[in-house]
Coordinates of C-alpha atoms in Angstrom, one line a residue:
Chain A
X959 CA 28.1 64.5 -18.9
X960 CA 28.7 60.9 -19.7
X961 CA 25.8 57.9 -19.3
X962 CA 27.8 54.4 -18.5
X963 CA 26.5 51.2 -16.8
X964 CA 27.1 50.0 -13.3
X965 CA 27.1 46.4 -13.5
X966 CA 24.8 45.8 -10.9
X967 CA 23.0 48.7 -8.4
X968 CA 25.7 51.6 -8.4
X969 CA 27.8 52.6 -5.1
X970 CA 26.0 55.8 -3.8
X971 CA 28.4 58.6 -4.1
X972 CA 27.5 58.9 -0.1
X973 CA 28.7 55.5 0.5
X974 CA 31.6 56.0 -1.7
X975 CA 32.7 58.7 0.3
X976 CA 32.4 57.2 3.1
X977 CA 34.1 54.1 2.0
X978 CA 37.3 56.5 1.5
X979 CA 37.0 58.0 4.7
X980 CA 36.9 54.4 6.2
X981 CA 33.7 55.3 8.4
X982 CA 31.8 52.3 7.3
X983 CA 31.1 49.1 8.5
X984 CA 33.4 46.5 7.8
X985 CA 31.0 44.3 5.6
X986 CA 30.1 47.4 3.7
X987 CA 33.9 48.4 3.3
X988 CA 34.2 44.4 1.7
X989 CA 30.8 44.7 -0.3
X990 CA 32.2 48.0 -2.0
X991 CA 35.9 46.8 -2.5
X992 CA 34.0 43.9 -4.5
X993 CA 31.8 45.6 -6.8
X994 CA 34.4 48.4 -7.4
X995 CA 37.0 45.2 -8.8
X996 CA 34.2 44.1 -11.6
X997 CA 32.5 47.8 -12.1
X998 CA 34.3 50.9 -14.2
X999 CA 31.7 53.1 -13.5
X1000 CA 31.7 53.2 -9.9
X1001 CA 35.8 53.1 -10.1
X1002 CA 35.5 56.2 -12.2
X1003 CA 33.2 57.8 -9.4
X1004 CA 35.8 56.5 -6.9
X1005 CA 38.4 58.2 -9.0
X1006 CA 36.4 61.6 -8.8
X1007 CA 36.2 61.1 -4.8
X1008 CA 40.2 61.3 -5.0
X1009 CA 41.0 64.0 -6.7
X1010 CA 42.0 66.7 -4.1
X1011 CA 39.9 69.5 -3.6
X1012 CA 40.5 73.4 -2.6
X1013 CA 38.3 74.1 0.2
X1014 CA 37.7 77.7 0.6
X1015 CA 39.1 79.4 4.0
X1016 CA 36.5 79.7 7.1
X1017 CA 36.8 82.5 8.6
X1018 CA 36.5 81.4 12.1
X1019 CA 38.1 78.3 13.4
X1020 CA 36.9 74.9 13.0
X1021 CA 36.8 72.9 16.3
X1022 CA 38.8 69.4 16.2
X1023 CA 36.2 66.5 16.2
X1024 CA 35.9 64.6 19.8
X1025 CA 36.2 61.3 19.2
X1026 CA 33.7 59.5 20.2
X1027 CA 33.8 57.2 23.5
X1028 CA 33.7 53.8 22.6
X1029 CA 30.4 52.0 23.4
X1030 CA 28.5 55.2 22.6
X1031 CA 27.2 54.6 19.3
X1032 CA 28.2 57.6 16.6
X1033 CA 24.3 57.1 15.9
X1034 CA 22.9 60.0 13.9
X1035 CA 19.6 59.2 13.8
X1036 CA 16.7 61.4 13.0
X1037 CA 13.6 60.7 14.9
X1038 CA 10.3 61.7 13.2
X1039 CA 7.9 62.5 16.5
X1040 CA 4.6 63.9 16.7
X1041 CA 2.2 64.2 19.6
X1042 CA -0.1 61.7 18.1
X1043 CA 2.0 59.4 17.4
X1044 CA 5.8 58.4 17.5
X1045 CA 7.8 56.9 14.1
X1046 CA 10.8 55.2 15.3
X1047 CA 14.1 56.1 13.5
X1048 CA 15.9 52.8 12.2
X1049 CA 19.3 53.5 14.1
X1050 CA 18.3 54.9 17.2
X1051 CA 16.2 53.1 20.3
X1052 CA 13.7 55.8 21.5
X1053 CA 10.3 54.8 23.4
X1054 CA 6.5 56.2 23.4
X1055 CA 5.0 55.8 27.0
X1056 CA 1.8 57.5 27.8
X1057 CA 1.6 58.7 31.5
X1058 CA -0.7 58.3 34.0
X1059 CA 0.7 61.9 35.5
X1060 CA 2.8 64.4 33.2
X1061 CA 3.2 67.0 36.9
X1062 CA 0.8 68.7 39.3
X1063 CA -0.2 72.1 40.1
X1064 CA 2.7 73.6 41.9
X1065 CA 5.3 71.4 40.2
X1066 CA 8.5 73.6 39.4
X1067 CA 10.3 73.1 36.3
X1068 CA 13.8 72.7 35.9
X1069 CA 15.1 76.0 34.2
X1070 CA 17.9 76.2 31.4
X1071 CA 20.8 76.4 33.3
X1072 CA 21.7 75.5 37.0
X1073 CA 24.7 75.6 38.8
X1074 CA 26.5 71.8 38.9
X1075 CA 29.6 70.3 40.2
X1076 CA 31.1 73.6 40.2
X1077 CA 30.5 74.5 37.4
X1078 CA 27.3 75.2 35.3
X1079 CA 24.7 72.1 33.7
X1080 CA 22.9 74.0 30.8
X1081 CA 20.6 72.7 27.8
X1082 CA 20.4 74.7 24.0
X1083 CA 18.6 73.9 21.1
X1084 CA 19.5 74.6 17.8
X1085 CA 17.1 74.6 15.2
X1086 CA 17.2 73.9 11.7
X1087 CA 14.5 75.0 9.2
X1088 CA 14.8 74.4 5.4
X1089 CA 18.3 75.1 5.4
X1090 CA 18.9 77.8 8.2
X1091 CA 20.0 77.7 11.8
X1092 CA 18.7 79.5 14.6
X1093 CA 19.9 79.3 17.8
X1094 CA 17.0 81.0 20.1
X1095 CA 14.5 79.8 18.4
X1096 CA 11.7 79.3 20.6
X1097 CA 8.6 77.9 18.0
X1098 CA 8.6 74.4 16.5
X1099 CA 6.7 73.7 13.0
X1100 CA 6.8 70.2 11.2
X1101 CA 9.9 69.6 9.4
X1102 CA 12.4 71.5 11.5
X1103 CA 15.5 69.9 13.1
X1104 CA 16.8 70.2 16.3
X1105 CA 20.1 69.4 17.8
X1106 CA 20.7 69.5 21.7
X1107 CA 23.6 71.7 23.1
X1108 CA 24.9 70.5 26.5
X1109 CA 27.2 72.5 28.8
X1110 CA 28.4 70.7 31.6
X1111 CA 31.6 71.4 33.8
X1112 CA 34.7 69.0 32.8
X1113 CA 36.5 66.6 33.7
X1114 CA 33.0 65.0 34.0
X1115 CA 32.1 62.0 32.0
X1116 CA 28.5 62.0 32.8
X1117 CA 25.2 59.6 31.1
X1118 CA 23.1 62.0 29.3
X1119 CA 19.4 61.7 28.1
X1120 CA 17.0 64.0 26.2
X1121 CA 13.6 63.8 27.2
X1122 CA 10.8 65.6 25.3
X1123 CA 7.5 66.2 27.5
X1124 CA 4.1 67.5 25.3
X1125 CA 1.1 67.1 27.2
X1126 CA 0.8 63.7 28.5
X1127 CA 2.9 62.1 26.6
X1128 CA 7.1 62.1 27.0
X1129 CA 9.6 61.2 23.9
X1130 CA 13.2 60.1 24.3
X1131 CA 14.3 60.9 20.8
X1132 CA 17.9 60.4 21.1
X1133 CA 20.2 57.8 21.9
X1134 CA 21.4 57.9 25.7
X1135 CA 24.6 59.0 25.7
X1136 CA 28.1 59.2 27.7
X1137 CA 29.9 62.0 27.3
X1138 CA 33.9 61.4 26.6
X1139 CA 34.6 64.5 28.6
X1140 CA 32.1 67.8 29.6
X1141 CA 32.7 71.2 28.0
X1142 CA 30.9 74.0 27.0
X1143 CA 27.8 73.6 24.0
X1144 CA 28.6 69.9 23.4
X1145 CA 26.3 68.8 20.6
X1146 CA 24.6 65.5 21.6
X1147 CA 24.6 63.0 18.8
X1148 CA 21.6 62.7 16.4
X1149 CA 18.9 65.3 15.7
X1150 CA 15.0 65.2 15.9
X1151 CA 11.5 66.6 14.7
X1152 CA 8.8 68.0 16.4
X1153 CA 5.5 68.3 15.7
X1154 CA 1.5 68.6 17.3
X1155 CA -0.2 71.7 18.6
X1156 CA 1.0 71.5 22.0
X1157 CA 3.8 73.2 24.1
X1158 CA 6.5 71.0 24.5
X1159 CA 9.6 71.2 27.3
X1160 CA 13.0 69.6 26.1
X1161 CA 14.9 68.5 28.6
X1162 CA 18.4 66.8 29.2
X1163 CA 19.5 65.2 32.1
X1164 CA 22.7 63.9 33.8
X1165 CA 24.1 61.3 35.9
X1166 CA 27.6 60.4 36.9
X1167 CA 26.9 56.8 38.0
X1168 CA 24.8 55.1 35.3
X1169 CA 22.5 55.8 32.4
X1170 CA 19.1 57.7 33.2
X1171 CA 16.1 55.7 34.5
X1172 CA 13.8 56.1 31.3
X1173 CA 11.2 53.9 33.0
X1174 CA 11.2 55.9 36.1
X1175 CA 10.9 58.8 34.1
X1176 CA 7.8 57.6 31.3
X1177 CA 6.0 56.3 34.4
X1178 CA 5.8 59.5 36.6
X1179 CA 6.6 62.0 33.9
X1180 CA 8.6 65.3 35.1
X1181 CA 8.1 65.0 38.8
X1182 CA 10.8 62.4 38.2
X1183 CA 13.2 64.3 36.7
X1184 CA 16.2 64.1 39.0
X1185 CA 17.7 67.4 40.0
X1186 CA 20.5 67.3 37.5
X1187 CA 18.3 68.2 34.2
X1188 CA 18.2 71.4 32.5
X1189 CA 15.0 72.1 30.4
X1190 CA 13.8 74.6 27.5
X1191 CA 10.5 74.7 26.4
X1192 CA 9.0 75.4 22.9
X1193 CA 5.6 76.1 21.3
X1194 CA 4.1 75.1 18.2
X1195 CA 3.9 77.8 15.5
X1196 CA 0.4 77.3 15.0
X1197 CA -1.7 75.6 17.1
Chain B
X1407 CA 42.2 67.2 11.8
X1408 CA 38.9 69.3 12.1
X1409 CA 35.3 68.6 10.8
X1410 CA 35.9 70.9 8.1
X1411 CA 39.2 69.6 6.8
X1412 CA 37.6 65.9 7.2
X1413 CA 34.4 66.2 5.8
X1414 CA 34.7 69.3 3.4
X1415 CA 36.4 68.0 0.8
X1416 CA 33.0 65.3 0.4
X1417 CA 30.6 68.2 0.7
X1418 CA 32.4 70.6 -1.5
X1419 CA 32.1 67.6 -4.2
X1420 CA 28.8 67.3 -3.6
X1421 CA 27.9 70.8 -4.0
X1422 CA 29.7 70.7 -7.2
X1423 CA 28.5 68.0 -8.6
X1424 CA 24.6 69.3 -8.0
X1425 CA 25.0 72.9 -8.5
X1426 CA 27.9 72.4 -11.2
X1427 CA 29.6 75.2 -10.2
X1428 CA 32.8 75.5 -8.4
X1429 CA 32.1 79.1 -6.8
X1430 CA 28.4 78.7 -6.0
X1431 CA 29.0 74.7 -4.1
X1432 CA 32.1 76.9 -2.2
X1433 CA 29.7 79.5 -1.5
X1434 CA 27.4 77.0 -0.2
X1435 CA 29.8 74.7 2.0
X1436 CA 31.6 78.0 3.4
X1437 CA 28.4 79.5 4.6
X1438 CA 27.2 76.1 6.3
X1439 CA 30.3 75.6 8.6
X1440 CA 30.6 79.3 9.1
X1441 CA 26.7 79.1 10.6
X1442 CA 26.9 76.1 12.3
X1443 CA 30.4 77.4 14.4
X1444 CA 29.2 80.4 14.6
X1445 CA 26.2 78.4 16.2
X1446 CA 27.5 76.0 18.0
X1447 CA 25.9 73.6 16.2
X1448 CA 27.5 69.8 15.4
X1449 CA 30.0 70.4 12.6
X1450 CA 30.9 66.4 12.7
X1451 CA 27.5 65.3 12.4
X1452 CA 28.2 64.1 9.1
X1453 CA 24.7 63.3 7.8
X1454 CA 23.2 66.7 8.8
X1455 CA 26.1 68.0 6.7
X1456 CA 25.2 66.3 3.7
X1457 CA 21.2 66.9 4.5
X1458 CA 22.2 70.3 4.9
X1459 CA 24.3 70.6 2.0
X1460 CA 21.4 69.4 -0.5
X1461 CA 18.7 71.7 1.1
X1462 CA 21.0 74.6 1.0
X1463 CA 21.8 73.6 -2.9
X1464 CA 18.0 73.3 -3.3
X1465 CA 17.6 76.8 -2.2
X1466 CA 19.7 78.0 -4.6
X1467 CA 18.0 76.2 -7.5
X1468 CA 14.8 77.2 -5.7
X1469 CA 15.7 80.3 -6.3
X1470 CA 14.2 82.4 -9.6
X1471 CA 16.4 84.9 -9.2
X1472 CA 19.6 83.2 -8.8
X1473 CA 18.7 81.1 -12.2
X1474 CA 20.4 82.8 -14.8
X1475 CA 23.5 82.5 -12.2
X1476 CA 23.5 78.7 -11.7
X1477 CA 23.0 78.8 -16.0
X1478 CA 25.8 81.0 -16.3
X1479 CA 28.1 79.5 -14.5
X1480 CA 27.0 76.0 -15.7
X1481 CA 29.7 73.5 -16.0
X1482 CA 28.0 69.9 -16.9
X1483 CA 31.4 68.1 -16.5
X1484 CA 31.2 68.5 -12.7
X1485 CA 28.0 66.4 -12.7
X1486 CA 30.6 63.4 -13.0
X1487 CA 29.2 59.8 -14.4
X1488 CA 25.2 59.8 -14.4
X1489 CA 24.8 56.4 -13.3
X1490 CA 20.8 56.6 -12.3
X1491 CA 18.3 57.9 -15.0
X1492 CA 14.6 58.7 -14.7
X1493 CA 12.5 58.1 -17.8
X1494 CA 15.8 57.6 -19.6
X1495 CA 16.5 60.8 -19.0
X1496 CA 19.5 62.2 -16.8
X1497 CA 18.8 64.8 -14.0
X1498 CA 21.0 67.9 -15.4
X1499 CA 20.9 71.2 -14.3
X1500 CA 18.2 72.5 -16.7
X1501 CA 16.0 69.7 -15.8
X1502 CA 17.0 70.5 -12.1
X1503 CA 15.9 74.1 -12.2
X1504 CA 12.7 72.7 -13.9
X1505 CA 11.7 70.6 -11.1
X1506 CA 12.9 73.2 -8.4
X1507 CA 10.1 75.2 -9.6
X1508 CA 7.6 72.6 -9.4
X1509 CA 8.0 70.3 -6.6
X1510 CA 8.0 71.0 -2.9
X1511 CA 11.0 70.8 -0.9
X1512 CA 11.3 67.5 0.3
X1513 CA 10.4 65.9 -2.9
X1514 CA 13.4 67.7 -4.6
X1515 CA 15.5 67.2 -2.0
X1516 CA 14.3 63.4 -2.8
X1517 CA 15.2 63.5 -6.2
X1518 CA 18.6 65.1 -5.5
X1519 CA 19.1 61.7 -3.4
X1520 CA 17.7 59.3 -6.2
X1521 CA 19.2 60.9 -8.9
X1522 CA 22.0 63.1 -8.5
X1523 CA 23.4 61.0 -5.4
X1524 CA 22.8 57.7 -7.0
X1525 CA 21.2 56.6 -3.8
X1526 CA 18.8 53.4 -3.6
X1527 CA 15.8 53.6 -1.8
X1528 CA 16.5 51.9 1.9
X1529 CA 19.6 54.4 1.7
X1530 CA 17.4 57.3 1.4
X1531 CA 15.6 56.2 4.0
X1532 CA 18.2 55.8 6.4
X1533 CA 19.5 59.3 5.7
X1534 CA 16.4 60.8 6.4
X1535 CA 14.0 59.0 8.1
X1536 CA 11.4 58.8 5.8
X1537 CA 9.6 55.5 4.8
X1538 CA 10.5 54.0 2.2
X1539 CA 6.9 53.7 0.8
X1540 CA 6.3 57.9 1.3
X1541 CA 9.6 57.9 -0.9
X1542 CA 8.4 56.0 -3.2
X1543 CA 5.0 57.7 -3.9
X1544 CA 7.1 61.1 -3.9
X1545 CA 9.3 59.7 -6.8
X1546 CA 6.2 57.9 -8.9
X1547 CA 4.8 61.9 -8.4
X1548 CA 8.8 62.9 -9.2
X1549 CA 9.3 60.4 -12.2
X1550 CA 5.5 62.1 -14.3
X1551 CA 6.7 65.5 -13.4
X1552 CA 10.5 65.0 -15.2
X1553 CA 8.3 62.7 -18.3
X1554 CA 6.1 66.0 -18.9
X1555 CA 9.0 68.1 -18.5
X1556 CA 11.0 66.3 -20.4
X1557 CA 8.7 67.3 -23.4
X1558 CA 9.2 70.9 -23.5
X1559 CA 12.9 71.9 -24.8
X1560 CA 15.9 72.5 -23.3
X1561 CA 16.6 76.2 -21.8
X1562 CA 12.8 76.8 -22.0
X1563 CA 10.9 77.0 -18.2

């Protein structure tokens, strides 16, 4: 293992990577292409990043990558959240409203899958915990990661939201999205943490014509969940 | 081109370079995309990936019983150029399994980051979402744990 000096604060190797795959930002691209022309260091970790690798074969098929619609930002934002209190993830826009009314006796939730458009709207979760995926998980704890599945019935290019409901209190923890074109278990972009001691009901819902009304829905809480959502709930492993 | 054939080759080096081991960082990145399609989860979220990557690393080196393996099969030349030090001391693998057995989970996953990743702090904190003053209390904790360590030889837990 060799010890050199970067001449200044090293390239990551996670932005260096990234520099090669040309998924940064322009000004970062610029910033890296100048440091790399005075540093050896960093060129010899750049020269590291370019030497071809063998992956191993998969056994089942890797899906090709939807590109993303332009206008929805590729954000992959990780939203800490907990029931006392929301912490805001740098990249993504999420709000904390309390409300006056979370639903009444009586009120009927949406259920995990409903028939739409033909087709079928349907929410899953996957869940990430130190390192291993579940899909059917039905408990949170702190420090697990969810992703949001959507199924929705193409060609549709619908607005989607995630809305997290626990107790009185509703989360959006994801970045609205459009969708470049439905399909079956489309993971929405960016992840998210749950965590109090009360039951919690994850929702997504649609809509062809614009992005979801977030007000409408922080003010009067699940009763105004339009008719195209699709909901799972989850409760905390220990309350 | 597919998620795999995109952002493998990155992962794969990453494995390697933190487990330095060419069949345990395949065995590592195989086993992630094989989950996550047989999962449906995101194989293109790219930061999950790495995140993933790390913790599934971690658990390896977590592992008691997979320690003489990750020794074994040790190769320190696919750490690449140590750039970032703590207490002018490189994170190898021996210090690595050392810490692993100490430290919680996030605060080696952390110091994988810090000092295996050459990541600065606001870096680290846009990768995971922790604050950058939780990271830094974790690494002042981190950086008194690898100077004790650092005391006792080599090869000896």
């Amino acid at each position: 293992m060799s010890e050199l000096s970067c001449t200044s604060v090293p390239i990551s190797w996670w932005r260096l990577e990234r520099y090669r795959l040309a998924e940064l930002p322009h000004d970062e691209h610029d910033e890296i292409e100048q440091h790399l022309a005075g540093c050896e260091v960093c060129r010899a970790c750049l020269a590291r990043v370019d030497r071809p690798v063998e992956l191993p074969e998969l056994p089942v098929r890797s899906r090709p990558m939807a590109a993303a619609k332009p206008g929805v930002a590729r954000q992959r934002a990780r939203l800490r959240w907990s029931g006392a209190a929301a912490a805001l993830g740098a990249a993504a826009a999420a709000v904390l409203l309390l409300l006056p009314h979370s639903g009444g006796p009586g009120l009927e939730l949406p259920g995990r899958r409903i028939a739409f458009k033909g087709g079928e709207l349907a929410i899953d979760l996957v869940r990430e915990r130190a390192g291993s995926i579940a899909r059917d998980a039905t408990q949170f704890r702190a420090g697990d990661r969810w992703k949001v599945l959507l199924t929705c019935p193409p060609p549709l290019q619908p607005h989607v939201d995630v809305v997290v409901f626990q107790g009185r209190e509703a989360f959006f923890p994801l970045a609205p999205a459009q969708l470049a074109s439905c399909g079956n278990l489309l993971a929405l972009p960016g992840a998210f943490a749950l965590d109090g001691h009360d039951d919690v009901l994850v929702c997504a819902t649609v809509s062809e014509r614009a992005p979801v009304d977030r007000a409408a829905l922080a003010a009067r809480g699940r009763a105004a969940l339009p008719a195209q959502s699709v909901c799972l709930p989850l409760a905390p492993a220990e309350r | 081109m597919d998620a795999y054939q995109r952002y493998g080759p990155m992962l794969l080096r990453k494995a390697q370079r933190l487990l330095q081991s060419h069949e345990d960082a395949r065995d590592v990145v195989q086993s992630l995309f094989v989950d996550l399609l047989e999962r449906g989860g995101d194989e293109s979220d790219l930061p999950y990936l790495y995140r993933a990557v790390t913790n599934r690393c971690l658990n390896m080196i977590r592992d008691r019983k997979k320690r003489a393996q990750l020794l074994e099969r040790n190769d320190p030349a696919l750490r690449g150029p140590v750039r970032v030090s703590s207490e002018a001391r490189a994170v190898d693998m021996d210090l690595l399994l050392k810490l692993g057995a100490e430290l919680d989970a996030e605060s080696c996953e952390l110091v994988v980051y810090r000092f295996v990743d050459d990541m600065p702090l606001e870096e680290i904190e846009r990768l995971t979402g922790i604050t950058r003053k939780t990271i830094n209390k974790r690494l002042e904790r981190v950086r008194s744990a690898i100077a004790r360590l650092s005391a006792v030889p080599a090869g000896e837990p």
